[in-house]
Structures are given as C-alpha cells and as structure tokens.
Amino acid sequence: MNYKIKDMDNIKIYKDNYQVCYNLAKELKRLNQRGATVALSGGSSPLLLFNIMKDDFKPSDFDKIKFFWVDERFVEKQSEESNFGNFSRILIDNNVISKKQVFPMYKNLSIDETIRNMESKISDNVQFSNGLPSFDLIILGLGDDGHTASLFPDNLKALDSIDILIKTKHPISKQNRITLTKNVINNSKKIVFLCLGENKAYKIKQVLIEQDKTLPASYIKRDETVYWYLDRTAAILI
C-alpha cells in the first residue's frame, strides 16, 4: 500500500527542528510504556533528539527501550566519529540511559567478527518475523547523496542482501561501515525518517514524489508504517 503525498497522514511537519525532535522523543516515551527495540542512525539530527531526551524528559521515560544502531562507522567507541559514542556522551554519561539498555557496534574485533557478534545480540533481543529481526522502531536519516543507513548509491547491489548486517564502504572516504540491510529495515514495525533543514528538501522530493531508484532511500517501503518527521524548511518541495 502506497501512501499518497497529498494525504500527508504519515508526513509530520513541524515549525522547527526542536519541535520535530521533541515530538519524536514523545514517540519514544510512548513506546517505552510497553518496552521496545529501537535502532538509531547517526548524523547531526539525532544529536538534537538526544539532547532533548536529556534536558526535557526523565530517565524513566526511556528505561524499557533497548537501543541498537542502524549503522556504524567501524571506529573505536571513544571516537568522535562513532554514532554510539555521540549517544553515550549525551545520554549514558548523563545517566539518562543505562549501559545495559544499549547494544553498540564498534571496532573491537575484526569487522566480520563484530557483525557476527552483533547479529547474535540482535537474535537474542529482537523479535523475529518473516525470518528477520523486526524492530519496533527504526529511525533513519537521508544523506545528501540519497543514502540511508550505510546503503550508498554507488553500491545498489547491497540492497539485495538477505543478511541481517553487512559491511559497506563510504564512497568518498572509503571508511568501513556496518549497516542493517534494506530487508531488515523494511521488516520493522515502524520507520521514521528524521530530516531537518532546507538542504534536505530536494532529496526528500526525489525519494517521496519522484521515487528515484538511483537513491537507496527510495527502496525503503512505502506504507502506513513509514513516517517522515520534517521541519518546515525540509518540507518546502513536497
């Protein structure tokens, strides 16, 4: 079932970045009531979300959530480039989230061993459906090149993987990444694209309206379980 852009049911447009992330934090609080598995993305937008969780909510608002990562740079967890590291410095170091709630990926073992180890943790903690993990919520970003997770336009074949996690490389830096596959992302119970700023507007149009199949983000399912959380400037072209 494809949702229609004109209906706007699944497209949440807020006046500014704060309101976008505050309302997403409220959704996390709602999921927390019954417990949930959530996979987070990196980038600058989630940093605002994390700070709002720290400043405007209580630890008990999120204490039944298990946090995983959609993708990760293959770096040490202390690295400033680490998605988990940024989460940890804001939320774990400030006692908002407990270490026992998080399941990070980082450079400790080889990349293949890290993938196997994380797949085991996912299998132990995430409900499966259709033979794949089914996270309660996956939060995605949208890159300037149309990538999402660490699924990049120069390697569309990676979208066909039947694995849970795969290794990829950033097309410019050649940095190793670990990412959930498209099939796992599409098997989640709910997906939120978190996109902030006018610089995202054209790519949002390409994905939502044009369904440009040269962009990995266009391969994410289009149904009533997929939401877009946007500020006004990000939504100007839809």
PDB file of C-alpha atoms in Angstrom:
ATOM      1  CA  MET A   1       0.000   0.000   0.000  1.00  0.00           C
ATOM      2  CA  ASN A   2       1.494   3.320  -1.068  1.00  0.00           C
ATOM      3  CA  TYR A   3       0.548   6.369   0.929  1.00  0.00           C
ATOM      4  CA  LYS A   4      -0.345   9.437  -1.102  1.00  0.00           C
ATOM      5  CA  ILE A   5       1.680  12.585  -0.643  1.00  0.00           C
ATOM      6  CA  LYS A   6      -1.438  14.730  -0.792  1.00  0.00           C
ATOM      7  CA  ASP A   7      -2.952  12.890   2.179  1.00  0.00           C
ATOM      8  CA  MET A   8       0.034  13.778   4.393  1.00  0.00           C
ATOM      9  CA  ASP A   9      -1.077  11.259   7.035  1.00  0.00           C
ATOM     10  CA  ASN A  10       2.416   9.886   7.516  1.00  0.00           C
ATOM     11  CA  ILE A  11       4.275  13.149   6.957  1.00  0.00           C
ATOM     12  CA  LYS A  12       4.670  15.133  10.162  1.00  0.00           C
ATOM     13  CA  ILE A  13       5.727  18.725   9.515  1.00  0.00           C
ATOM     14  CA  TYR A  14       6.711  20.898  12.479  1.00  0.00           C
ATOM     15  CA  LYS A  15       7.687  24.550  12.662  1.00  0.00           C
ATOM     16  CA  ASP A  16      11.316  23.998  13.644  1.00  0.00           C
ATOM     17  CA  ASN A  17      13.973  21.403  14.419  1.00  0.00           C
ATOM     18  CA  TYR A  18      13.236  21.438  18.127  1.00  0.00           C
ATOM     19  CA  GLN A  19       9.571  20.581  17.609  1.00  0.00           C
ATOM     20  CA  VAL A  20      10.458  17.764  15.219  1.00  0.00           C
ATOM     21  CA  CYS A  21      12.812  16.115  17.681  1.00  0.00           C
ATOM     22  CA  TYR A  22      10.633  16.830  20.717  1.00  0.00           C
ATOM     23  CA  ASN A  23       7.730  15.013  19.085  1.00  0.00           C
ATOM     24  CA  LEU A  24       9.965  12.103  18.144  1.00  0.00           C
ATOM     25  CA  ALA A  25      11.130  11.911  21.763  1.00  0.00           C
ATOM     26  CA  LYS A  26       7.455  11.782  22.770  1.00  0.00           C
ATOM     27  CA  GLU A  27       7.029   8.806  20.437  1.00  0.00           C
ATOM     28  CA  LEU A  28       9.944   7.066  22.159  1.00  0.00           C
ATOM     29  CA  LYS A  29       8.294   7.760  25.509  1.00  0.00           C
ATOM     30  CA  ARG A  30       5.066   6.224  24.208  1.00  0.00           C
ATOM     31  CA  LEU A  31       6.874   3.097  23.016  1.00  0.00           C
ATOM     32  CA  ASN A  32       8.629   2.849  26.366  1.00  0.00           C
ATOM     33  CA  GLN A  33       5.338   2.125  28.123  1.00  0.00           C
ATOM     34  CA  ARG A  34       5.345  -1.473  26.884  1.00  0.00           C
ATOM     35  CA  GLY A  35       9.054  -1.833  26.146  1.00  0.00           C
ATOM     36  CA  ALA A  36      10.582  -1.581  22.695  1.00  0.00           C
ATOM     37  CA  THR A  37      13.563  -2.252  20.478  1.00  0.00           C
ATOM     38  CA  VAL A  38      14.771   0.848  18.646  1.00  0.00           C
ATOM     39  CA  ALA A  39      17.546   1.228  16.063  1.00  0.00           C
ATOM     40  CA  LEU A  40      19.136   4.676  15.768  1.00  0.00           C
ATOM     41  CA  SER A  41      21.018   6.390  12.971  1.00  0.00           C
ATOM     42  CA  GLY A  42      23.976   8.757  13.098  1.00  0.00           C
ATOM     43  CA  GLY A  43      24.412  12.258  11.791  1.00  0.00           C
ATOM     44  CA  SER A  44      23.644  15.659  13.279  1.00  0.00           C
ATOM     45  CA  SER A  45      19.853  15.400  13.537  1.00  0.00           C
ATOM     46  CA  PRO A  46      19.820  12.662  16.210  1.00  0.00           C
ATOM     47  CA  LEU A  47      22.156  14.766  18.370  1.00  0.00           C
ATOM     48  CA  LEU A  48      19.351  17.277  18.862  1.00  0.00           C
ATOM     49  CA  LEU A  49      16.988  14.407  19.669  1.00  0.00           C
ATOM     50  CA  PHE A  50      19.423  13.060  22.276  1.00  0.00           C
ATOM     51  CA  ASN A  51      19.845  16.458  23.917  1.00  0.00           C
ATOM     52  CA  ILE A  52      16.081  16.903  24.122  1.00  0.00           C
ATOM     53  CA  MET A  53      15.774  13.454  25.706  1.00  0.00           C
ATOM     54  CA  LYS A  54      18.376  14.564  28.257  1.00  0.00           C
ATOM     55  CA  ASP A  55      17.010  18.023  29.006  1.00  0.00           C
ATOM     56  CA  ASP A  56      13.231  17.717  28.617  1.00  0.00           C
ATOM     57  CA  PHE A  57      12.448  14.157  29.688  1.00  0.00           C
ATOM     58  CA  LYS A  58      13.183  11.805  32.581  1.00  0.00           C
ATOM     59  CA  PRO A  59      15.290   8.619  32.522  1.00  0.00           C
ATOM     60  CA  SER A  60      12.135   6.661  33.368  1.00  0.00           C
ATOM     61  CA  ASP A  61      10.641   7.829  30.059  1.00  0.00           C
ATOM     62  CA  PHE A  62      13.060   5.576  28.176  1.00  0.00           C
ATOM     63  CA  ASP A  63      14.104   2.876  30.640  1.00  0.00           C
ATOM     64  CA  LYS A  64      12.301  -0.002  28.882  1.00  0.00           C
ATOM     65  CA  ILE A  65      13.841   0.623  25.460  1.00  0.00           C
ATOM     66  CA  LYS A  66      16.693  -1.444  24.056  1.00  0.00           C
ATOM     67  CA  PHE A  67      18.788   0.730  21.747  1.00  0.00           C
ATOM     68  CA  PHE A  68      20.611  -0.609  18.694  1.00  0.00           C
ATOM     69  CA  TRP A  69      22.223   1.162  15.743  1.00  0.00           C
ATOM     70  CA  VAL A  70      21.062   1.137  12.139  1.00  0.00           C
ATOM     71  CA  ASP A  71      24.650   1.614  11.027  1.00  0.00           C
ATOM     72  CA  GLU A  72      28.018   2.480  12.431  1.00  0.00           C
ATOM     73  CA  ARG A  73      31.412   3.652  11.312  1.00  0.00           C
ATOM     74  CA  PHE A  74      33.959   0.944  12.092  1.00  0.00           C
ATOM     75  CA  VAL A  75      35.865   3.005  14.651  1.00  0.00           C
ATOM     76  CA  GLU A  76      36.618   2.744  18.365  1.00  0.00           C
ATOM     77  CA  LYS A  77      33.659   3.588  20.574  1.00  0.00           C
ATOM     78  CA  GLN A  78      35.507   6.593  22.030  1.00  0.00           C
ATOM     79  CA  SER A  79      35.924   8.126  18.568  1.00  0.00           C
ATOM     80  CA  GLU A  80      34.143  11.383  17.813  1.00  0.00           C
ATOM     81  CA  GLU A  81      33.003   9.708  14.572  1.00  0.00           C
ATOM     82  CA  SER A  82      31.234   6.908  16.454  1.00  0.00           C
ATOM     83  CA  ASN A  83      27.438   7.097  16.359  1.00  0.00           C
ATOM     84  CA  PHE A  84      27.322   5.179  19.622  1.00  0.00           C
ATOM     85  CA  GLY A  85      29.987   7.443  21.118  1.00  0.00           C
ATOM     86  CA  ASN A  86      27.872  10.534  20.471  1.00  0.00           C
ATOM     87  CA  PHE A  87      24.829   8.849  22.018  1.00  0.00           C
ATOM     88  CA  SER A  88      26.893   7.723  25.003  1.00  0.00           C
ATOM     89  CA  ARG A  89      28.395  11.135  25.734  1.00  0.00           C
ATOM     90  CA  ILE A  90      24.955  12.770  25.814  1.00  0.00           C
ATOM     91  CA  LEU A  91      22.723  10.100  27.339  1.00  0.00           C
ATOM     92  CA  ILE A  92      24.789   7.456  29.124  1.00  0.00           C
ATOM     93  CA  ASP A  93      27.342   9.814  30.667  1.00  0.00           C
ATOM     94  CA  ASN A  94      24.453  11.943  31.985  1.00  0.00           C
ATOM     95  CA  ASN A  95      22.635   8.926  33.453  1.00  0.00           C
ATOM     96  CA  VAL A  96      19.622   9.188  31.167  1.00  0.00           C
ATOM     97  CA  ILE A  97      20.151   5.771  29.572  1.00  0.00           C
ATOM     98  CA  SER A  98      21.724   2.761  31.270  1.00  0.00           C
ATOM     99  CA  LYS A  99      24.589   0.858  29.655  1.00  0.00           C
ATOM    100  CA  LYS A 100      22.539  -2.329  29.911  1.00  0.00           C
ATOM    101  CA  GLN A 101      20.000  -0.820  27.507  1.00  0.00           C
ATOM    102  CA  VAL A 102      22.426  -0.333  24.625  1.00  0.00           C
ATOM    103  CA  PHE A 103      23.873  -2.728  22.063  1.00  0.00           C
ATOM    104  CA  PRO A 104      26.575  -0.809  20.198  1.00  0.00           C
ATOM    105  CA  MET A 105      28.838  -1.773  17.312  1.00  0.00           C
ATOM    106  CA  TYR A 106      32.442  -0.583  17.423  1.00  0.00           C
ATOM    107  CA  LYS A 107      35.975  -1.508  16.419  1.00  0.00           C
ATOM    108  CA  ASN A 108      36.994  -4.141  18.928  1.00  0.00           C
ATOM    109  CA  LEU A 109      37.166  -7.374  16.961  1.00  0.00           C
ATOM    110  CA  SER A 110      37.562  -7.739  13.204  1.00  0.00           C
ATOM    111  CA  ILE A 111      34.705  -6.304  11.186  1.00  0.00           C
ATOM    112  CA  ASP A 112      33.385  -9.784  10.327  1.00  0.00           C
ATOM    113  CA  GLU A 113      33.548 -10.874  13.973  1.00  0.00           C
ATOM    114  CA  THR A 114      31.815  -7.655  15.011  1.00  0.00           C
ATOM    115  CA  ILE A 115      28.999  -8.388  12.564  1.00  0.00           C
ATOM    116  CA  ARG A 116      28.588 -11.964  13.832  1.00  0.00           C
ATOM    117  CA  ASN A 117      28.632 -10.776  17.445  1.00  0.00           C
ATOM    118  CA  MET A 118      26.005  -8.106  16.779  1.00  0.00           C
ATOM    119  CA  GLU A 119      23.792 -10.474  14.809  1.00  0.00           C
ATOM    120  CA  SER A 120      23.824 -12.769  17.835  1.00  0.00           C
ATOM    121  CA  LYS A 121      22.808  -9.908  20.149  1.00  0.00           C
ATOM    122  CA  ILE A 122      20.018  -8.911  17.780  1.00  0.00           C
ATOM    123  CA  SER A 123      18.792 -12.511  17.650  1.00  0.00           C
ATOM    124  CA  ASP A 124      18.731 -12.660  21.452  1.00  0.00           C
ATOM    125  CA  ASN A 125      16.920  -9.362  22.000  1.00  0.00           C
ATOM    126  CA  VAL A 126      14.763  -8.516  18.980  1.00  0.00           C
ATOM    127  CA  GLN A 127      11.578 -10.280  17.984  1.00  0.00           C
ATOM    128  CA  PHE A 128      11.758 -12.041  14.611  1.00  0.00           C
ATOM    129  CA  SER A 129       9.119 -12.047  11.888  1.00  0.00           C
ATOM    130  CA  ASN A 130       9.368 -13.469   8.362  1.00  0.00           C
ATOM    131  CA  GLY A 131      12.744 -14.916   9.315  1.00  0.00           C
ATOM    132  CA  LEU A 132      14.257 -11.499  10.063  1.00  0.00           C
ATOM    133  CA  PRO A 133      14.510  -9.160  13.067  1.00  0.00           C
ATOM    134  CA  SER A 134      11.509  -6.881  13.452  1.00  0.00           C
ATOM    135  CA  PHE A 135      12.489  -3.770  15.408  1.00  0.00           C
ATOM    136  CA  ASP A 136       9.658  -1.794  16.972  1.00  0.00           C
ATOM    137  CA  LEU A 137      11.109   1.413  15.537  1.00  0.00           C
ATOM    138  CA  ILE A 138      13.924   2.269  13.167  1.00  0.00           C
ATOM    139  CA  ILE A 139      14.955   5.917  12.858  1.00  0.00           C
ATOM    140  CA  LEU A 140      16.574   6.720   9.520  1.00  0.00           C
ATOM    141  CA  GLY A 141      18.312   9.740   8.088  1.00  0.00           C
ATOM    142  CA  LEU A 142      18.605  10.861   4.484  1.00  0.00           C
ATOM    143  CA  GLY A 143      22.026  11.776   3.141  1.00  0.00           C
ATOM    144  CA  ASP A 144      22.783  14.498   0.628  1.00  0.00           C
ATOM    145  CA  ASP A 145      23.507  11.743  -1.920  1.00  0.00           C
ATOM    146  CA  GLY A 146      20.271   9.902  -1.173  1.00  0.00           C
ATOM    147  CA  HIS A 147      21.813   7.241   1.040  1.00  0.00           C
ATOM    148  CA  THR A 148      20.115   5.937   4.136  1.00  0.00           C
ATOM    149  CA  ALA A 149      21.664   3.768   6.840  1.00  0.00           C
ATOM    150  CA  SER A 150      25.069   2.993   5.253  1.00  0.00           C
ATOM    151  CA  LEU A 151      23.485   1.923   1.975  1.00  0.00           C
ATOM    152  CA  PHE A 152      25.073   4.095  -0.697  1.00  0.00           C
ATOM    153  CA  PRO A 153      24.158   4.939  -4.317  1.00  0.00           C
ATOM    154  CA  ASP A 154      27.409   3.513  -5.715  1.00  0.00           C
ATOM    155  CA  ASN A 155      26.539   0.008  -4.471  1.00  0.00           C
ATOM    156  CA  LEU A 156      22.862  -0.655  -5.100  1.00  0.00           C
ATOM    157  CA  LYS A 157      23.587  -4.408  -5.198  1.00  0.00           C
ATOM    158  CA  ALA A 158      23.961  -4.249  -1.416  1.00  0.00           C
ATOM    159  CA  LEU A 159      20.216  -3.626  -1.268  1.00  0.00           C
ATOM    160  CA  ASP A 160      19.630  -7.246  -2.311  1.00  0.00           C
ATOM    161  CA  SER A 161      21.408  -8.777   0.687  1.00  0.00           C
ATOM    162  CA  ILE A 162      19.442 -11.360   2.672  1.00  0.00           C
ATOM    163  CA  ASP A 163      21.699 -10.964   5.724  1.00  0.00           C
ATOM    164  CA  ILE A 164      20.928  -9.007   8.887  1.00  0.00           C
ATOM    165  CA  LEU A 165      24.064  -6.862   8.775  1.00  0.00           C
ATOM    166  CA  ILE A 166      26.602  -6.217   6.044  1.00  0.00           C
ATOM    167  CA  LYS A 167      29.806  -4.237   5.685  1.00  0.00           C
ATOM    168  CA  THR A 168      29.924  -1.336   3.250  1.00  0.00           C
ATOM    169  CA  LYS A 169      32.332   1.476   2.404  1.00  0.00           C
ATOM    170  CA  HIS A 170      31.648   5.178   2.243  1.00  0.00           C
ATOM    171  CA  PRO A 171      32.018   6.068  -1.447  1.00  0.00           C
ATOM    172  CA  ILE A 172      34.334   9.038  -0.832  1.00  0.00           C
ATOM    173  CA  SER A 173      36.247   8.391   2.392  1.00  0.00           C
ATOM    174  CA  LYS A 174      36.315   4.593   1.823  1.00  0.00           C
ATOM    175  CA  GLN A 175      35.702   4.242   5.547  1.00  0.00           C
ATOM    176  CA  ASN A 176      34.341   0.834   6.563  1.00  0.00           C
ATOM    177  CA  ARG A 177      30.764   0.790   7.806  1.00  0.00           C
ATOM    178  CA  ILE A 178      28.423  -1.819   9.265  1.00  0.00           C
ATOM    179  CA  THR A 179      24.751  -1.466   8.402  1.00  0.00           C
ATOM    180  CA  LEU A 180      21.419  -3.153   8.762  1.00  0.00           C
ATOM    181  CA  THR A 181      20.217  -4.366   5.393  1.00  0.00           C
ATOM    182  CA  LYS A 182      17.266  -2.995   3.471  1.00  0.00           C
ATOM    183  CA  ASN A 183      15.275  -6.170   4.155  1.00  0.00           C
ATOM    184  CA  VAL A 184      15.730  -5.847   7.914  1.00  0.00           C
ATOM    185  CA  ILE A 185      14.823  -2.159   7.826  1.00  0.00           C
ATOM    186  CA  ASN A 186      11.694  -2.902   5.812  1.00  0.00           C
ATOM    187  CA  ASN A 187      10.744  -5.676   8.243  1.00  0.00           C
ATOM    188  CA  SER A 188      10.477  -3.258  11.176  1.00  0.00           C
ATOM    189  CA  LYS A 189       7.125  -2.407  12.712  1.00  0.00           C
ATOM    190  CA  LYS A 190       7.639   1.329  12.243  1.00  0.00           C
ATOM    191  CA  ILE A 191      10.136   3.532  10.411  1.00  0.00           C
ATOM    192  CA  VAL A 192      10.724   7.241  10.939  1.00  0.00           C
ATOM    193  CA  PHE A 193      12.781   9.323   8.535  1.00  0.00           C
ATOM    194  CA  LEU A 194      14.182  12.224  10.575  1.00  0.00           C
ATOM    195  CA  CYS A 195      15.125  15.045   8.186  1.00  0.00           C
ATOM    196  CA  LEU A 196      15.929  18.611   9.198  1.00  0.00           C
ATOM    197  CA  GLY A 197      16.811  21.664   7.142  1.00  0.00           C
ATOM    198  CA  GLU A 198      16.283  23.114   3.691  1.00  0.00           C
ATOM    199  CA  ASN A 199      19.311  21.236   2.353  1.00  0.00           C
ATOM    200  CA  LYS A 200      17.268  18.018   2.656  1.00  0.00           C
ATOM    201  CA  ALA A 201      14.305  19.333   0.652  1.00  0.00           C
ATOM    202  CA  TYR A 202      15.354  18.269  -2.845  1.00  0.00           C
ATOM    203  CA  LYS A 203      16.360  14.745  -1.817  1.00  0.00           C
ATOM    204  CA  ILE A 204      13.066  14.361   0.069  1.00  0.00           C
ATOM    205  CA  LYS A 205      11.251  15.304  -3.130  1.00  0.00           C
ATOM    206  CA  GLN A 206      13.314  12.805  -5.143  1.00  0.00           C
ATOM    207  CA  VAL A 207      12.503   9.987  -2.724  1.00  0.00           C
ATOM    208  CA  LEU A 208       8.896  10.752  -1.777  1.00  0.00           C
ATOM    209  CA  ILE A 209       7.498  12.137  -5.016  1.00  0.00           C
ATOM    210  CA  GLU A 210       9.807  11.013  -7.814  1.00  0.00           C
ATOM    211  CA  GLN A 211      10.724   7.658  -6.207  1.00  0.00           C
ATOM    212  CA  ASP A 212      14.159   7.944  -7.815  1.00  0.00           C
ATOM    213  CA  LYS A 213      15.532   4.399  -7.920  1.00  0.00           C
ATOM    214  CA  THR A 214      19.131   5.581  -8.140  1.00  0.00           C
ATOM    215  CA  LEU A 215      18.793   6.544  -4.464  1.00  0.00           C
ATOM    216  CA  PRO A 216      18.924   3.832  -1.778  1.00  0.00           C
ATOM    217  CA  ALA A 217      16.355   5.666   0.358  1.00  0.00           C
ATOM    218  CA  SER A 218      13.777   5.088  -2.394  1.00  0.00           C
ATOM    219  CA  TYR A 219      13.933   1.351  -1.679  1.00  0.00           C
ATOM    220  CA  ILE A 220      12.553   1.738   1.833  1.00  0.00           C
ATOM    221  CA  LYS A 221       8.966   0.530   1.936  1.00  0.00           C
ATOM    222  CA  ARG A 222       6.139   2.978   1.327  1.00  0.00           C
ATOM    223  CA  ASP A 223       3.195   2.134   3.523  1.00  0.00           C
ATOM    224  CA  GLU A 224       1.308   3.229   6.617  1.00  0.00           C
ATOM    225  CA  THR A 225       4.169   2.149   8.920  1.00  0.00           C
ATOM    226  CA  VAL A 226       6.637   4.679   7.463  1.00  0.00           C
ATOM    227  CA  TYR A 227       6.629   8.249   8.787  1.00  0.00           C
ATOM    228  CA  TRP A 228       8.575  11.359   7.833  1.00  0.00           C
ATOM    229  CA  TYR A 229       9.366  13.857  10.608  1.00  0.00           C
ATOM    230  CA  LEU A 230      10.274  17.152   8.929  1.00  0.00           C
ATOM    231  CA  ASP A 231      10.675  20.792   9.787  1.00  0.00           C
ATOM    232  CA  ARG A 232       9.032  23.362   7.517  1.00  0.00           C
ATOM    233  CA  THR A 233      12.155  24.091   5.525  1.00  0.00           C
ATOM    234  CA  ALA A 234      12.801  20.414   4.787  1.00  0.00           C
ATOM    235  CA  ALA A 235       9.226  20.067   3.509  1.00  0.00           C
ATOM    236  CA  ILE A 236       9.128  23.029   1.130  1.00  0.00           C
ATOM    237  CA  LEU A 237       9.176  20.933  -2.076  1.00  0.00           C
ATOM    238  CA  ILE A 238       6.538  18.325  -1.281  1.00  0.00           C
TER     239      ILE A 238
END
